[in-house]
C-alpha positions as a LaTeX table, in Angstrom:
\begin{tabular}{lrrr}
\hline
Residue & $x$ (\AA) & $y$ (\AA) & $z$ (\AA) \\
\hline
Met1 & 53.21 & 123.19 & 37.40 \\
Pro2 & 51.95 & 122.71 & 33.82 \\
Ser3 & 48.67 & 120.89 & 33.25 \\
Asn4 & 48.62 & 117.29 & 31.94 \\
Lys5 & 46.98 & 118.68 & 28.77 \\
Ser6 & 49.81 & 121.13 & 27.98 \\
Val7 & 52.43 & 118.50 & 28.56 \\
Ala8 & 50.49 & 116.01 & 26.56 \\
Arg9 & 50.37 & 118.50 & 23.65 \\
Lys10 & 54.16 & 118.85 & 23.92 \\
Ala11 & 54.49 & 115.00 & 23.84 \\
Glu12 & 53.05 & 115.10 & 20.29 \\
Thr13 & 56.37 & 116.53 & 19.26 \\
Ala14 & 58.91 & 115.19 & 21.75 \\
Leu15 & 58.12 & 114.43 & 25.34 \\
Thr16 & 61.19 & 114.78 & 27.44 \\
Met17 & 62.20 & 113.13 & 30.70 \\
Glu18 & 61.75 & 116.52 & 32.36 \\
Asp19 & 58.15 & 116.60 & 31.12 \\
Leu20 & 57.51 & 113.14 & 32.44 \\
Ala21 & 59.02 & 114.07 & 35.82 \\
Lys22 & 56.69 & 117.06 & 36.07 \\
Leu23 & 53.66 & 114.89 & 35.27 \\
Ala24 & 54.69 & 112.35 & 37.90 \\
Gly25 & 55.70 & 114.97 & 40.46 \\
Val26 & 59.17 & 113.53 & 40.92 \\
Ser27 & 62.74 & 114.36 & 39.92 \\
Lys28 & 64.38 & 113.50 & 36.56 \\
Ile29 & 66.74 & 111.12 & 38.26 \\
Thr30 & 63.78 & 109.27 & 39.80 \\
Val31 & 62.23 & 108.86 & 36.35 \\
Ser32 & 65.52 & 107.67 & 34.93 \\
Arg33 & 65.93 & 105.11 & 37.70 \\
Ala34 & 62.28 & 103.97 & 37.45 \\
Leu35 & 62.59 & 103.35 & 33.74 \\
Arg36 & 65.74 & 101.36 & 34.34 \\
Asp37 & 63.88 & 99.30 & 37.00 \\
Ser38 & 66.36 & 100.43 & 39.67 \\
Pro39 & 65.74 & 99.10 & 43.17 \\
Leu40 & 66.53 & 102.67 & 44.46 \\
Val41 & 62.93 & 103.53 & 43.47 \\
Thr42 & 59.99 & 101.85 & 45.20 \\
Ala43 & 57.98 & 99.37 & 43.22 \\
Glu44 & 54.84 & 101.55 & 43.52 \\
Thr45 & 56.65 & 104.64 & 42.10 \\
Arg46 & 58.30 & 102.58 & 39.34 \\
Gln47 & 54.90 & 101.28 & 38.23 \\
Lys48 & 53.35 & 104.76 & 38.40 \\
Ile49 & 56.04 & 106.28 & 36.18 \\
Arg50 & 55.96 & 103.33 & 33.71 \\
Thr51 & 52.20 & 103.54 & 33.40 \\
Leu52 & 52.43 & 107.34 & 32.84 \\
Ala53 & 55.19 & 106.87 & 30.27 \\
Asn54 & 53.07 & 104.39 & 28.33 \\
Glu55 & 50.05 & 106.66 & 28.38 \\
Gln56 & 52.06 & 109.59 & 27.09 \\
Gly57 & 53.94 & 107.53 & 24.52 \\
Tyr58 & 57.27 & 108.26 & 26.06 \\
Arg59 & 60.19 & 106.09 & 25.11 \\
Phe60 & 63.41 & 106.11 & 27.15 \\
Asn61 & 66.31 & 107.10 & 24.84 \\
Val62 & 69.00 & 104.66 & 26.03 \\
Ser63 & 71.56 & 105.84 & 23.46 \\
Ala64 & 71.27 & 109.49 & 24.48 \\
Arg65 & 71.50 & 108.58 & 28.21 \\
Asn66 & 74.61 & 106.49 & 27.58 \\
Leu67 & 76.24 & 109.17 & 25.48 \\
Arg68 & 75.57 & 111.78 & 28.15 \\
Met69 & 76.84 & 109.56 & 30.94 \\
Gly70 & 79.80 & 108.27 & 29.00 \\
Arg71 & 78.72 & 104.72 & 29.73 \\
Ser72 & 77.13 & 101.82 & 27.85 \\
Tyr73 & 75.43 & 100.38 & 30.96 \\
Ser74 & 76.64 & 96.96 & 29.87 \\
Val75 & 79.13 & 94.46 & 31.32 \\
Ala76 & 80.87 & 91.78 & 29.25 \\
Val77 & 81.09 & 88.37 & 30.89 \\
Val78 & 83.97 & 86.33 & 29.38 \\
Val79 & 83.79 & 82.55 & 29.87 \\
Glu80 & 87.26 & 81.07 & 29.84 \\
Met81 & 86.24 & 77.42 & 29.48 \\
Thr82 & 85.97 & 75.81 & 26.09 \\
Pro83 & 82.75 & 73.78 & 25.91 \\
Val84 & 83.33 & 70.11 & 25.10 \\
Arg85 & 81.00 & 67.19 & 24.78 \\
Gly86 & 81.74 & 65.97 & 28.24 \\
Arg87 & 81.55 & 69.39 & 29.89 \\
Pro88 & 78.79 & 71.59 & 28.29 \\
Met89 & 78.05 & 75.22 & 29.15 \\
Ser90 & 74.76 & 74.05 & 30.70 \\
Asp91 & 76.60 & 72.61 & 33.71 \\
Pro92 & 76.23 & 74.48 & 37.08 \\
Tyr93 & 79.66 & 75.96 & 36.27 \\
Pro94 & 79.31 & 78.42 & 34.62 \\
Leu95 & 75.48 & 78.50 & 34.48 \\
Glu96 & 74.89 & 79.22 & 38.17 \\
Leu97 & 77.52 & 81.95 & 38.18 \\
Leu98 & 75.88 & 83.51 & 35.11 \\
Gly99 & 72.50 & 83.46 & 36.84 \\
Gly100 & 73.79 & 85.35 & 39.85 \\
Ile101 & 75.63 & 87.86 & 37.63 \\
Thr102 & 72.62 & 88.48 & 35.43 \\
Gln103 & 70.26 & 88.89 & 38.40 \\
Glu104 & 72.45 & 91.55 & 40.07 \\
Leu105 & 73.39 & 93.51 & 36.93 \\
Thr106 & 69.97 & 93.67 & 35.37 \\
Thr107 & 68.50 & 94.80 & 38.68 \\
Ala108 & 70.99 & 97.66 & 38.58 \\
Gly109 & 69.96 & 98.62 & 35.04 \\
Tyr110 & 72.85 & 96.98 & 33.21 \\
Ser111 & 72.74 & 94.54 & 30.31 \\
Val112 & 74.99 & 91.48 & 30.08 \\
Val113 & 77.16 & 90.68 & 27.05 \\
Leu114 & 78.17 & 87.00 & 27.14 \\
Thr115 & 81.36 & 86.35 & 25.15 \\
Ser116 & 84.65 & 84.45 & 24.97 \\
Lys117 & 88.35 & 85.43 & 24.73 \\
Gln118 & 88.15 & 84.93 & 20.94 \\
Leu119 & 85.57 & 87.71 & 20.56 \\
Met120 & 87.26 & 90.43 & 22.64 \\
Asn121 & 87.64 & 92.75 & 19.57 \\
Thr122 & 83.88 & 92.92 & 18.88 \\
Ala123 & 81.98 & 96.20 & 19.36 \\
Pro124 & 79.71 & 95.06 & 22.19 \\
Val125 & 82.67 & 93.90 & 24.25 \\
Gln126 & 84.86 & 96.92 & 23.55 \\
Gly127 & 81.97 & 99.26 & 24.42 \\
Ala128 & 81.19 & 97.56 & 27.77 \\
Asp129 & 81.85 & 99.38 & 31.04 \\
Gly130 & 83.72 & 96.44 & 32.54 \\
Leu131 & 84.71 & 92.79 & 32.19 \\
Ile132 & 83.89 & 89.79 & 34.37 \\
Leu133 & 86.10 & 86.75 & 33.68 \\
Leu134 & 84.91 & 83.29 & 34.69 \\
Gly135 & 88.10 & 81.26 & 35.05 \\
Gln136 & 91.73 & 82.38 & 35.12 \\
Gly137 & 92.93 & 79.83 & 32.55 \\
Ser138 & 96.09 & 77.72 & 32.68 \\
His139 & 98.88 & 79.69 & 34.43 \\
Gly140 & 96.57 & 82.77 & 34.54 \\
Glu141 & 96.80 & 83.24 & 30.78 \\
Ala142 & 93.17 & 84.41 & 30.42 \\
Val143 & 93.59 & 87.08 & 33.04 \\
Arg144 & 96.68 & 88.56 & 31.38 \\
Thr145 & 94.79 & 88.71 & 28.05 \\
Leu146 & 91.92 & 90.72 & 29.57 \\
Gln147 & 94.14 & 93.01 & 31.63 \\
Gln148 & 95.61 & 94.35 & 28.41 \\
Thr149 & 92.31 & 96.05 & 27.64 \\
Gly150 & 92.69 & 98.38 & 30.61 \\
Met151 & 88.98 & 97.97 & 31.46 \\
Pro152 & 87.64 & 97.38 & 35.00 \\
Leu153 & 88.11 & 93.63 & 35.64 \\
Val154 & 86.71 & 91.16 & 38.19 \\
Val155 & 87.74 & 87.48 & 38.04 \\
Trp156 & 86.22 & 84.27 & 39.30 \\
Gly157 & 89.09 & 82.17 & 40.53 \\
Ala158 & 91.74 & 82.00 & 43.25 \\
Pro159 & 93.99 & 84.82 & 44.52 \\
Glu160 & 97.52 & 84.72 & 43.19 \\
Ala161 & 100.68 & 86.36 & 44.50 \\
Asp162 & 101.80 & 89.70 & 43.05 \\
Thr163 & 98.51 & 90.41 & 41.26 \\
Asp164 & 96.42 & 93.55 & 41.44 \\
Tyr165 & 93.05 & 92.49 & 40.02 \\
Ile166 & 89.88 & 91.81 & 41.97 \\
Val167 & 89.11 & 88.08 & 42.58 \\
Val168 & 85.93 & 86.42 & 43.83 \\
Gly169 & 85.99 & 82.72 & 44.39 \\
Ser170 & 85.46 & 79.81 & 46.71 \\
Asp171 & 87.89 & 79.03 & 49.52 \\
Asn172 & 89.61 & 76.28 & 47.49 \\
Arg173 & 92.29 & 75.66 & 50.10 \\
Lys174 & 89.57 & 75.02 & 52.74 \\
Gly175 & 87.80 & 72.71 & 50.27 \\
Gly176 & 91.01 & 70.64 & 49.95 \\
Ile177 & 91.42 & 70.60 & 53.75 \\
Ser178 & 87.90 & 69.30 & 54.24 \\
Ala179 & 88.59 & 66.43 & 51.83 \\
Ala180 & 91.81 & 65.56 & 53.66 \\
Glu181 & 90.04 & 65.57 & 56.99 \\
Arg182 & 87.47 & 63.08 & 55.61 \\
Phe183 & 90.20 & 60.71 & 54.38 \\
Ile184 & 92.10 & 60.98 & 57.68 \\
Ala185 & 88.88 & 60.07 & 59.59 \\
Gln186 & 88.54 & 57.03 & 57.28 \\
Gly187 & 92.14 & 55.96 & 57.85 \\
Arg188 & 93.11 & 56.32 & 54.17 \\
Gln189 & 96.88 & 56.49 & 53.60 \\
Lys190 & 97.61 & 56.07 & 49.86 \\
Leu191 & 95.86 & 58.85 & 48.04 \\
Val192 & 95.50 & 60.27 & 44.57 \\
Phe193 & 94.77 & 63.91 & 43.66 \\
Leu194 & 93.15 & 64.17 & 40.26 \\
Gly195 & 93.18 & 67.60 & 38.55 \\
Asp196 & 95.19 & 70.05 & 36.48 \\
Val197 & 97.19 & 72.09 & 39.02 \\
Asp198 & 98.19 & 74.60 & 36.32 \\
His199 & 94.81 & 76.24 & 37.14 \\
Ala200 & 95.05 & 78.44 & 40.24 \\
Glu201 & 91.84 & 77.11 & 41.77 \\
Val202 & 92.88 & 73.49 & 41.38 \\
Gln203 & 96.36 & 74.24 & 42.74 \\
Glu204 & 94.79 & 75.72 & 45.85 \\
Arg205 & 92.61 & 72.63 & 46.34 \\
Cys206 & 95.66 & 70.39 & 45.97 \\
Ala207 & 97.80 & 72.50 & 48.28 \\
Gly208 & 95.20 & 72.57 & 51.05 \\
Phe209 & 94.67 & 68.84 & 50.67 \\
Ile210 & 98.40 & 67.93 & 50.93 \\
Asp211 & 99.06 & 70.42 & 53.74 \\
Ala212 & 96.15 & 69.05 & 55.82 \\
Met213 & 97.40 & 65.49 & 55.42 \\
Gly214 & 100.57 & 66.55 & 57.24 \\
Gly215 & 102.61 & 63.59 & 56.04 \\
Arg216 & 100.09 & 61.03 & 57.33 \\
Ala217 & 99.55 & 59.73 & 53.80 \\
Thr218 & 101.26 & 59.68 & 50.40 \\
Val219 & 99.62 & 61.80 & 47.67 \\
His220 & 100.13 & 60.98 & 44.02 \\
Ile221 & 99.12 & 63.83 & 41.66 \\
Ile222 & 97.64 & 63.06 & 38.25 \\
Arg223 & 97.10 & 66.08 & 35.99 \\
Pro224 & 94.44 & 65.54 & 33.27 \\
Lys225 & 93.99 & 68.61 & 31.14 \\
Ala226 & 90.21 & 68.23 & 30.99 \\
Phe227 & 87.63 & 68.22 & 33.81 \\
Thr228 & 85.40 & 65.59 & 32.19 \\
Phe229 & 84.07 & 62.08 & 33.01 \\
Glu230 & 86.28 & 60.69 & 30.27 \\
Ala231 & 89.42 & 62.34 & 31.62 \\
Gly232 & 88.72 & 60.86 & 35.06 \\
Phe233 & 88.08 & 57.40 & 33.71 \\
Asp234 & 91.19 & 57.44 & 31.47 \\
Ser235 & 93.39 & 58.72 & 34.25 \\
Ile236 & 92.45 & 56.15 & 36.86 \\
Ser237 & 92.35 & 53.34 & 34.25 \\
Ala238 & 95.90 & 54.13 & 33.24 \\
Leu239 & 96.97 & 54.25 & 36.87 \\
Leu240 & 95.40 & 50.83 & 37.62 \\
Lys241 & 97.38 & 49.27 & 34.72 \\
Lys242 & 100.68 & 50.24 & 36.34 \\
Lys243 & 102.44 & 47.51 & 38.31 \\
Gly244 & 102.16 & 48.04 & 42.08 \\
Ala245 & 99.66 & 50.87 & 41.82 \\
Ile246 & 97.84 & 50.73 & 45.14 \\
Phe247 & 95.66 & 53.52 & 46.54 \\
Asp248 & 92.67 & 53.79 & 48.80 \\
Gly249 & 91.46 & 57.31 & 48.19 \\
Val250 & 90.87 & 59.72 & 45.27 \\
Phe251 & 90.18 & 63.44 & 45.59 \\
Ala252 & 89.11 & 64.82 & 42.24 \\
Ala253 & 89.05 & 68.51 & 41.22 \\
Ser254 & 85.56 & 68.14 & 39.74 \\
Asp255 & 82.57 & 65.87 & 40.09 \\
Leu256 & 82.87 & 64.62 & 36.58 \\
Leu257 & 86.46 & 63.60 & 37.13 \\
Ala258 & 85.36 & 61.78 & 40.29 \\
Met259 & 82.46 & 60.02 & 38.48 \\
Gly260 & 84.88 & 58.83 & 35.78 \\
Ala261 & 87.25 & 57.58 & 38.39 \\
Ile262 & 84.52 & 55.55 & 40.08 \\
Arg263 & 83.57 & 53.95 & 36.74 \\
Ala264 & 87.23 & 52.97 & 36.14 \\
Leu265 & 87.42 & 51.45 & 39.64 \\
Ala266 & 84.20 & 49.48 & 39.08 \\
Glu267 & 85.51 & 47.97 & 35.88 \\
Lys268 & 88.45 & 46.56 & 37.84 \\
Asn269 & 86.03 & 45.20 & 40.53 \\
Leu270 & 87.23 & 47.77 & 43.13 \\
Arg271 & 84.32 & 48.79 & 45.33 \\
Val272 & 83.63 & 52.41 & 46.40 \\
Pro273 & 84.02 & 53.21 & 49.26 \\
Glu274 & 85.02 & 49.76 & 50.66 \\
Asn275 & 88.27 & 49.55 & 48.62 \\
Val276 & 88.69 & 53.17 & 47.54 \\
Ser277 & 87.03 & 56.32 & 48.84 \\
Val278 & 86.29 & 59.08 & 46.31 \\
Ile279 & 85.59 & 62.79 & 46.80 \\
Gly280 & 84.57 & 65.21 & 44.05 \\
Tyr281 & 84.35 & 68.97 & 43.82 \\
Asp282 & 81.47 & 71.33 & 42.94 \\
Asp283 & 78.58 & 69.31 & 44.34 \\
Thr284 & 76.70 & 69.34 & 41.04 \\
Pro285 & 73.09 & 68.10 & 40.95 \\
Gly286 & 74.35 & 64.82 & 39.46 \\
Ala287 & 76.48 & 64.14 & 42.51 \\
Ala288 & 73.55 & 63.28 & 44.76 \\
Ser289 & 71.89 & 61.06 & 42.15 \\
Phe290 & 75.09 & 59.26 & 41.06 \\
Val291 & 75.42 & 55.58 & 42.05 \\
Pro292 & 76.78 & 55.51 & 44.64 \\
Pro293 & 75.89 & 59.09 & 45.75 \\
Leu294 & 79.08 & 61.17 & 45.52 \\
Thr295 & 80.71 & 62.89 & 48.42 \\
Ser296 & 81.66 & 66.32 & 47.13 \\
Val297 & 82.81 & 69.84 & 48.08 \\
His298 & 79.97 & 72.28 & 47.57 \\
Gln299 & 80.63 & 75.68 & 46.03 \\
Tyr300 & 78.04 & 78.50 & 46.37 \\
Leu301 & 78.19 & 79.53 & 42.70 \\
Arg302 & 75.03 & 81.59 & 42.49 \\
Asp303 & 76.16 & 83.65 & 45.49 \\
Gly304 & 79.49 & 83.97 & 43.75 \\
Gly305 & 77.80 & 85.36 & 40.65 \\
Val306 & 75.95 & 87.97 & 42.65 \\
Leu307 & 79.22 & 88.99 & 44.39 \\
Leu308 & 81.11 & 89.26 & 41.09 \\
Ala309 & 78.46 & 91.66 & 39.81 \\
Lys310 & 78.51 & 93.73 & 42.98 \\
Lys311 & 82.27 & 94.13 & 42.77 \\
Met312 & 82.05 & 95.16 & 39.14 \\
Leu313 & 79.39 & 97.77 & 39.91 \\
Gly314 & 81.64 & 99.09 & 42.67 \\
Leu315 & 84.55 & 99.45 & 40.29 \\
Ile316 & 82.43 & 101.21 & 37.71 \\
Glu317 & 81.25 & 103.71 & 40.35 \\
Gly318 & 84.84 & 104.29 & 41.52 \\
Gln319 & 84.25 & 102.79 & 44.94 \\
Pro320 & 86.96 & 100.84 & 46.89 \\
Val321 & 86.68 & 97.13 & 46.11 \\
Ala322 & 88.54 & 94.14 & 47.53 \\
Ser323 & 88.85 & 90.50 & 46.64 \\
Glu324 & 86.62 & 88.11 & 48.58 \\
Met325 & 86.38 & 84.34 & 49.10 \\
Leu326 & 83.18 & 82.35 & 49.76 \\
Pro327 & 83.03 & 79.32 & 52.07 \\
Thr328 & 82.80 & 75.73 & 50.90 \\
Thr329 & 81.03 & 72.80 & 52.49 \\
Leu330 & 81.90 & 69.09 & 52.25 \\
Met331 & 78.63 & 67.18 & 51.44 \\
Val332 & 79.22 & 63.66 & 52.82 \\
Arg333 & 77.37 & 60.92 & 50.97 \\
Gln334 & 78.31 & 57.29 & 50.20 \\
Thr335 & 81.64 & 57.41 & 48.41 \\
\hline
\end{tabular}
């Protein structure tokens, strides 16, 4: 084994990863993993190699590694939603999903490229090793757009018939069933479903809701195109203006829609839950602090982000990967 002095002299010209491995007494692959902060290497060994690399002035040549491996070690995350004033990107969806994705990918040595459908032709996106899509879009339009790239693809959403892409999502049908069971227990019989069923996730929530009611109540579907407070307010306000419009329960496809519906009911002096029960979806932080506190279906978004990233890493490595749904939980509060 060469002495530290001889390797150090060589470092004055160009210290290689092989040199660093000899100094550390480990293999080249261990050095590579340690410098990428891979969990496959113990924290003690990672720190030892990083310290040694700093002392020797070694810099990991990412470009050379990527060229040799035929990879960019980056994954592009495409957010389907269009940010609007009433539904910013800082909401738990998609922020919690992004947190889980970033945690998992960076731990594995990958960088995250955050983008939108409109920027698919940019170099960072085209050079990525795979795509994670957050949201399928109306009628699955966003999925079809990304499938045309031919890149590994994992989607946050709901499974659809006759599709061959990997989906991670919440059990939206079960979420709808839990809302129906709550209304049945309350004796509600004239119900409103509030949400755009052109989106696969929302359609599943609605289908589970109606199926679970089993004909014990009428369900009127209202399809606002937005998931905002304003859309919920406007939809229920318009319904209340119609002659003979009587309902005692509202199941909304998002918490913001539910909150807007409650405001519209309050302006007509209809009390929640005495006159009308309301259930939202997502269980955002604002649900618990809303007045009255909002009953809502909880999604485990951070766990979903981690799972999306794990599926993508599996695809990149050529491993068998299957779609997977996460559970939902009805958080019962005062609406």
